[in-house]
């Protein structure tokens, strides 16, 4: 992995080289095997490169580990909530700490059974983390299909959102930490209707070409998502002038969700509407 340059995405199509302050200027290991896990469960992604763990500090700086765990497969082998390694026929157990964690076993229904390709977003008081369910990593390795999240000292999570390959979106709430959850496609508050609220107004009903949304003044930088009645996401974007162009939708029932850019349960409003 070449760390001669470390580019920070500025979010506007430009990048800034931050290698000098990253703590990686002395890292000269080269490898075709580079994988990302939260090995110390502090909520910040780490990188294992050439068997060396680069512990992420959450601010684009890294601490270089003095231990080489090799290039191999990764997963929580002994079910203690910390990611272990299998390398060159050896099992390397991760020494634990008191940080919290959560693991998710995705089970597809309309998607493939393992949920491979799903995007999993976890929101806790510290922010939002994103993982993808992948069938393989690097040049020759296979790791766990579970998605693993370190939580640091966060004692609870707000929600877990899964974007399945089929297009179905599930939102799960009230998940206990420090355990593995089996989450099944199509089996969440969004799909059961428990996610709907009464404190949002839409006009006209039924909608034809445009939908006007009101009573969302308490949501900062609102983003809208439209789901069909099966839970598939069909539209998504930033809400501008409280108007949504729904002319592209076919006739039928939909769910409209309005949320702030940082998804929190008390910062979300949702309702059903009909497109004619």
Short mmCIF file of C-alpha atoms in Angstrom, two decimals:
data_model
loop_
_atom_site.label_atom_id
_atom_site.label_comp_id
_atom_site.label_asym_id
_atom_site.label_seq_id
_atom_site.Cartn_x
_atom_site.Cartn_y
_atom_site.Cartn_z
CA UNK A 1 0.00 0.00 0.00
CA UNK A 2 1.59 3.27 -1.10
CA UNK A 3 1.43 5.93 1.62
CA UNK A 4 3.60 8.46 -0.14
CA UNK A 5 0.33 10.32 -0.49
CA UNK A 6 -2.82 10.21 1.64
CA UNK A 7 -5.62 12.14 -0.01
CA UNK A 8 -8.51 13.62 1.97
CA UNK A 9 -11.73 14.03 0.01
CA UNK A 10 -12.91 17.64 0.39
CA UNK A 11 -16.42 16.78 -0.76
CA UNK A 12 -16.37 19.17 -3.69
CA UNK A 13 -14.45 17.16 -6.28
CA UNK A 14 -11.03 18.14 -4.90
CA UNK A 15 -8.55 16.34 -2.65
CA UNK A 16 -5.87 17.46 -0.17
CA UNK A 17 -2.69 15.50 0.56
CA UNK A 18 -2.52 15.01 4.36
CA UNK A 19 0.30 12.45 4.51
CA UNK A 20 2.66 14.69 6.50
CA UNK A 21 0.39 14.82 9.55
CA UNK A 22 -0.95 11.26 9.23
CA UNK A 23 1.77 9.43 11.17
CA UNK A 24 2.46 7.22 8.14
CA UNK A 25 5.47 8.93 6.61
CA UNK A 26 7.76 6.26 8.12
CA UNK A 27 5.56 3.34 7.03
CA UNK A 28 7.34 1.64 4.13
CA UNK A 29 5.67 -1.78 3.96
CA UNK A 30 4.47 -2.73 0.48
CA UNK A 31 1.73 -5.29 -0.09
CA UNK A 32 -1.06 -6.24 -2.46
CA UNK A 33 -3.17 -7.24 0.59
CA UNK A 34 -4.94 -4.35 2.29
CA UNK A 35 -8.13 -4.75 4.32
CA UNK A 36 -10.15 -2.58 6.66
CA UNK A 37 -11.63 -3.59 10.04
CA UNK A 38 -12.07 -1.98 13.44
CA UNK A 39 -9.66 -4.21 15.34
CA UNK A 40 -9.81 -2.29 18.64
CA UNK A 41 -13.56 -1.52 18.49
CA UNK A 42 -13.04 2.20 19.06
CA UNK A 43 -15.45 3.13 16.25
CA UNK A 44 -12.67 4.11 13.81
CA UNK A 45 -11.67 1.98 10.83
CA UNK A 46 -8.19 0.47 10.90
CA UNK A 47 -6.15 -0.80 7.95
CA UNK A 48 -4.10 -3.98 7.88
CA UNK A 49 -1.40 -3.61 5.24
CA UNK A 50 1.20 -6.30 4.71
CA UNK A 51 0.09 -7.78 8.03
CA UNK A 52 0.70 -4.56 9.95
CA UNK A 53 -2.30 -2.91 11.60
CA UNK A 54 -2.57 0.84 11.10
CA UNK A 55 -4.90 1.92 13.88
CA UNK A 56 -7.16 4.75 12.74
CA UNK A 57 -7.52 7.62 15.21
CA UNK A 58 -10.65 9.03 13.58
CA UNK A 59 -8.97 12.17 12.25
CA UNK A 60 -6.99 10.83 9.26
CA UNK A 61 -4.04 10.03 11.52
CA UNK A 62 -2.85 6.50 12.28
CA UNK A 63 -0.84 4.64 14.90
CA UNK A 64 1.37 1.88 13.48
CA UNK A 65 1.18 -1.44 15.32
CA UNK A 66 4.41 -3.21 16.30
CA UNK A 67 2.79 -6.63 15.70
CA UNK A 68 2.47 -8.31 12.31
CA UNK A 69 -0.66 -10.50 12.06
CA UNK A 70 0.00 -11.58 8.48
CA UNK A 71 -2.21 -11.47 5.41
CA UNK A 72 -5.20 -13.75 5.76
CA UNK A 73 -8.88 -13.96 6.55
CA UNK A 74 -10.52 -11.98 9.32
CA UNK A 75 -13.52 -12.51 11.56
CA UNK A 76 -14.58 -12.99 15.16
CA UNK A 77 -13.54 -16.63 15.54
CA UNK A 78 -14.15 -17.00 19.30
CA UNK A 79 -17.33 -14.87 19.39
CA UNK A 80 -16.01 -12.34 21.89
CA UNK A 81 -16.85 -9.33 19.71
CA UNK A 82 -13.31 -8.64 18.44
CA UNK A 83 -11.95 -9.38 14.97
CA UNK A 84 -9.38 -12.21 14.88
CA UNK A 85 -7.12 -13.37 12.04
CA UNK A 86 -6.20 -16.62 10.32
CA UNK A 87 -2.87 -16.34 8.51
CA UNK A 88 -0.58 -19.03 7.08
CA UNK A 89 -2.46 -21.73 8.98
CA UNK A 90 -2.24 -19.90 12.29
CA UNK A 91 -5.12 -18.56 14.37
CA UNK A 92 -4.32 -15.17 15.88
CA UNK A 93 -6.72 -14.19 18.65
CA UNK A 94 -7.38 -10.48 19.20
CA UNK A 95 -6.68 -9.27 22.74
CA UNK A 96 -9.85 -7.55 23.94
CA UNK A 97 -10.54 -4.26 25.69
CA UNK A 98 -13.67 -2.69 27.21
CA UNK A 99 -14.98 -1.09 24.00
CA UNK A 100 -18.50 -1.96 22.87
CA UNK A 101 -19.43 -3.59 19.57
CA UNK A 102 -22.21 -4.99 17.40
CA UNK A 103 -22.20 -7.65 14.70
CA UNK A 104 -24.81 -8.26 12.02
CA UNK A 105 -25.54 -11.47 10.15
CA UNK A 106 -27.49 -10.44 7.05
CA UNK A 107 -30.01 -12.98 5.73
CA UNK A 108 -31.36 -12.29 2.27
CA UNK A 109 -34.82 -13.30 1.09
CA UNK A 110 -35.25 -11.70 -2.33
CA UNK A 111 -31.51 -11.02 -2.39
CA UNK A 112 -28.89 -13.77 -2.12
CA UNK A 113 -28.97 -15.73 1.15
CA UNK A 114 -25.88 -14.11 2.66
CA UNK A 115 -26.87 -10.60 1.66
CA UNK A 116 -23.62 -10.21 -0.29
CA UNK A 117 -23.53 -6.74 -1.78
CA UNK A 118 -25.70 -5.18 0.94
CA UNK A 119 -24.72 -1.80 2.38
CA UNK A 120 -25.12 -1.60 6.15
CA UNK A 121 -25.25 1.75 7.95
CA UNK A 122 -25.12 1.94 11.75
CA UNK A 123 -25.90 5.18 13.59
CA UNK A 124 -24.93 5.72 17.23
CA UNK A 125 -24.33 8.86 19.34
CA UNK A 126 -20.84 9.17 17.82
CA UNK A 127 -22.10 9.24 14.22
CA UNK A 128 -22.69 6.86 11.30
CA UNK A 129 -20.51 3.96 10.19
CA UNK A 130 -20.84 2.10 6.89
CA UNK A 131 -19.93 -1.47 5.98
CA UNK A 132 -20.55 -3.66 2.93
CA UNK A 133 -21.17 -7.40 2.90
CA UNK A 134 -18.42 -8.82 0.70
CA UNK A 135 -17.69 -12.38 -0.42
CA UNK A 136 -13.93 -11.94 -0.66
CA UNK A 137 -11.16 -9.47 -0.02
CA UNK A 138 -7.71 -8.85 -1.37
CA UNK A 139 -5.80 -11.24 -3.60
CA UNK A 140 -6.70 -14.66 -2.16
CA UNK A 141 -8.56 -14.33 1.11
CA UNK A 142 -12.07 -15.01 2.38
CA UNK A 143 -13.27 -13.30 5.55
CA UNK A 144 -16.46 -13.42 7.56
CA UNK A 145 -19.72 -12.34 5.93
CA UNK A 146 -20.78 -10.70 9.19
CA UNK A 147 -20.55 -6.92 9.30
CA UNK A 148 -18.72 -5.83 12.42
CA UNK A 149 -18.94 -2.43 14.11
CA UNK A 150 -16.83 -1.11 16.96
CA UNK A 151 -18.76 1.35 19.13
CA UNK A 152 -16.09 2.68 21.47
CA UNK A 153 -17.86 3.77 24.64
CA UNK A 154 -21.26 4.31 22.98
CA UNK A 155 -23.74 2.41 25.14
CA UNK A 156 -26.53 2.25 22.55
CA UNK A 157 -27.24 2.55 18.86
CA UNK A 158 -29.92 4.62 17.16
CA UNK A 159 -30.59 2.50 14.09
CA UNK A 160 -29.21 0.07 11.54
CA UNK A 161 -30.21 0.62 7.90
CA UNK A 162 -29.59 -2.12 5.33
CA UNK A 163 -29.72 -1.42 1.59
CA UNK A 164 -30.17 -4.89 0.05
CA UNK A 165 -29.08 -5.85 -3.49
CA UNK A 166 -32.75 -6.40 -4.38
CA UNK A 167 -33.46 -2.70 -3.73
CA UNK A 168 -35.31 -3.34 -0.47
CA UNK A 169 -34.35 -1.04 2.41
CA UNK A 170 -34.74 -2.11 6.04
CA UNK A 171 -34.42 0.05 9.14
CA UNK A 172 -33.89 -1.75 12.45
CA UNK A 173 -34.07 -0.07 15.85
CA UNK A 174 -33.64 -0.97 19.52
CA UNK A 175 -30.83 -3.45 18.85
CA UNK A 176 -28.83 -4.44 21.92
CA UNK A 177 -25.08 -3.90 21.78
CA UNK A 178 -22.29 -6.43 22.43
CA UNK A 179 -24.06 -9.21 20.58
CA UNK A 180 -24.67 -10.60 17.09
CA UNK A 181 -28.01 -9.86 15.41
CA UNK A 182 -29.54 -11.93 12.62
CA UNK A 183 -31.36 -9.40 10.42
CA UNK A 184 -33.67 -10.76 7.73
CA UNK A 185 -34.47 -8.88 4.53
CA UNK A 186 -37.91 -7.27 4.61
CA UNK A 187 -38.39 -7.70 8.37
CA UNK A 188 -38.03 -4.21 9.86
CA UNK A 189 -40.02 -1.25 11.16
CA UNK A 190 -40.12 0.26 7.67
CA UNK A 191 -41.79 -2.80 6.20
CA UNK A 192 -44.18 -3.38 9.11
CA UNK A 193 -45.45 0.22 9.05
CA UNK A 194 -44.30 0.95 12.61
CA UNK A 195 -42.03 3.66 11.22
CA UNK A 196 -44.87 5.94 10.10
CA UNK A 197 -45.57 9.17 12.00
CA UNK A 198 -48.53 11.55 12.12
CA UNK A 199 -46.66 14.88 12.39
CA UNK A 200 -46.01 15.47 8.69
CA UNK A 201 -48.29 17.03 6.06
CA UNK A 202 -48.30 16.39 2.31
CA UNK A 203 -50.31 17.91 -0.56
CA UNK A 204 -52.02 17.08 -2.87
CA UNK A 205 -53.52 13.73 -1.95
CA UNK A 206 -53.35 11.76 -4.17
CA UNK A 207 -50.28 13.21 -5.86
CA UNK A 208 -49.90 13.66 -9.60
CA UNK A 209 -46.63 15.33 -10.62
CA UNK A 210 -45.44 17.21 -7.52
CA UNK A 211 -45.69 16.55 -3.80
CA UNK A 212 -45.45 19.43 -1.30
CA UNK A 213 -44.24 18.58 2.20
CA UNK A 214 -44.84 20.72 5.30
CA UNK A 215 -44.37 20.59 9.07
CA UNK A 216 -40.72 19.57 8.78
CA UNK A 217 -39.16 22.82 10.01
CA UNK A 218 -37.50 20.98 12.91
CA UNK A 219 -35.47 18.76 10.55
CA UNK A 220 -32.18 20.36 9.54
CA UNK A 221 -30.96 19.81 5.95
CA UNK A 222 -33.79 17.38 5.15
CA UNK A 223 -33.29 14.46 2.79
CA UNK A 224 -36.25 12.60 1.28
CA UNK A 225 -36.49 8.93 0.43
CA UNK A 226 -39.45 7.32 -1.33
CA UNK A 227 -40.07 3.58 -0.91
CA UNK A 228 -42.58 1.44 -2.70
CA UNK A 229 -44.98 -0.59 -0.60
CA UNK A 230 -42.56 -3.56 -0.48
CA UNK A 231 -39.79 -1.44 1.03
CA UNK A 232 -37.72 -0.84 -2.09
CA UNK A 233 -36.11 2.58 -2.41
CA UNK A 234 -37.32 4.24 -5.63
CA UNK A 235 -36.32 7.89 -5.10
CA UNK A 236 -33.82 9.72 -2.94
CA UNK A 237 -32.47 13.26 -2.76
CA UNK A 238 -32.13 16.51 -0.88
CA UNK A 239 -35.45 18.21 -0.20
CA UNK A 240 -35.44 21.66 -1.81
CA UNK A 241 -38.26 24.18 -1.36
CA UNK A 242 -40.35 21.44 0.28
CA UNK A 243 -41.27 20.03 -3.17
CA UNK A 244 -40.66 16.57 -4.65
CA UNK A 245 -41.14 15.74 -8.33
CA UNK A 246 -42.96 12.39 -8.31
CA UNK A 247 -44.01 12.44 -11.97
CA UNK A 248 -41.69 9.51 -12.76
CA UNK A 249 -43.46 7.20 -10.32
CA UNK A 250 -46.09 4.76 -11.51
CA UNK A 251 -49.53 4.79 -9.94
CA UNK A 252 -49.74 3.17 -6.53
CA UNK A 253 -48.95 3.56 -2.84
CA UNK A 254 -45.58 4.70 -1.49
CA UNK A 255 -43.86 5.61 1.76
CA UNK A 256 -42.19 9.01 2.07
CA UNK A 257 -39.45 9.41 4.66
CA UNK A 258 -37.93 12.78 5.58
CA UNK A 259 -34.77 12.69 7.68
CA UNK A 260 -31.87 14.89 8.64
CA UNK A 261 -28.49 14.11 7.13
CA UNK A 262 -27.51 12.50 10.45
CA UNK A 263 -30.17 9.83 10.79
CA UNK A 264 -31.69 9.76 14.29
CA UNK A 265 -35.04 8.33 15.29
CA UNK A 266 -36.31 11.66 16.68
CA UNK A 267 -35.18 13.45 13.53
CA UNK A 268 -37.29 11.41 11.09
CA UNK A 269 -40.84 11.73 9.79
CA UNK A 270 -42.62 9.32 7.49
CA UNK A 271 -46.03 8.88 5.91
CA UNK A 272 -47.80 6.98 3.16
CA UNK A 273 -49.02 8.66 -0.01
CA UNK A 274 -50.76 7.67 -3.22
CA UNK A 275 -49.53 8.50 -6.72
CA UNK A 276 -52.24 8.58 -9.36
#
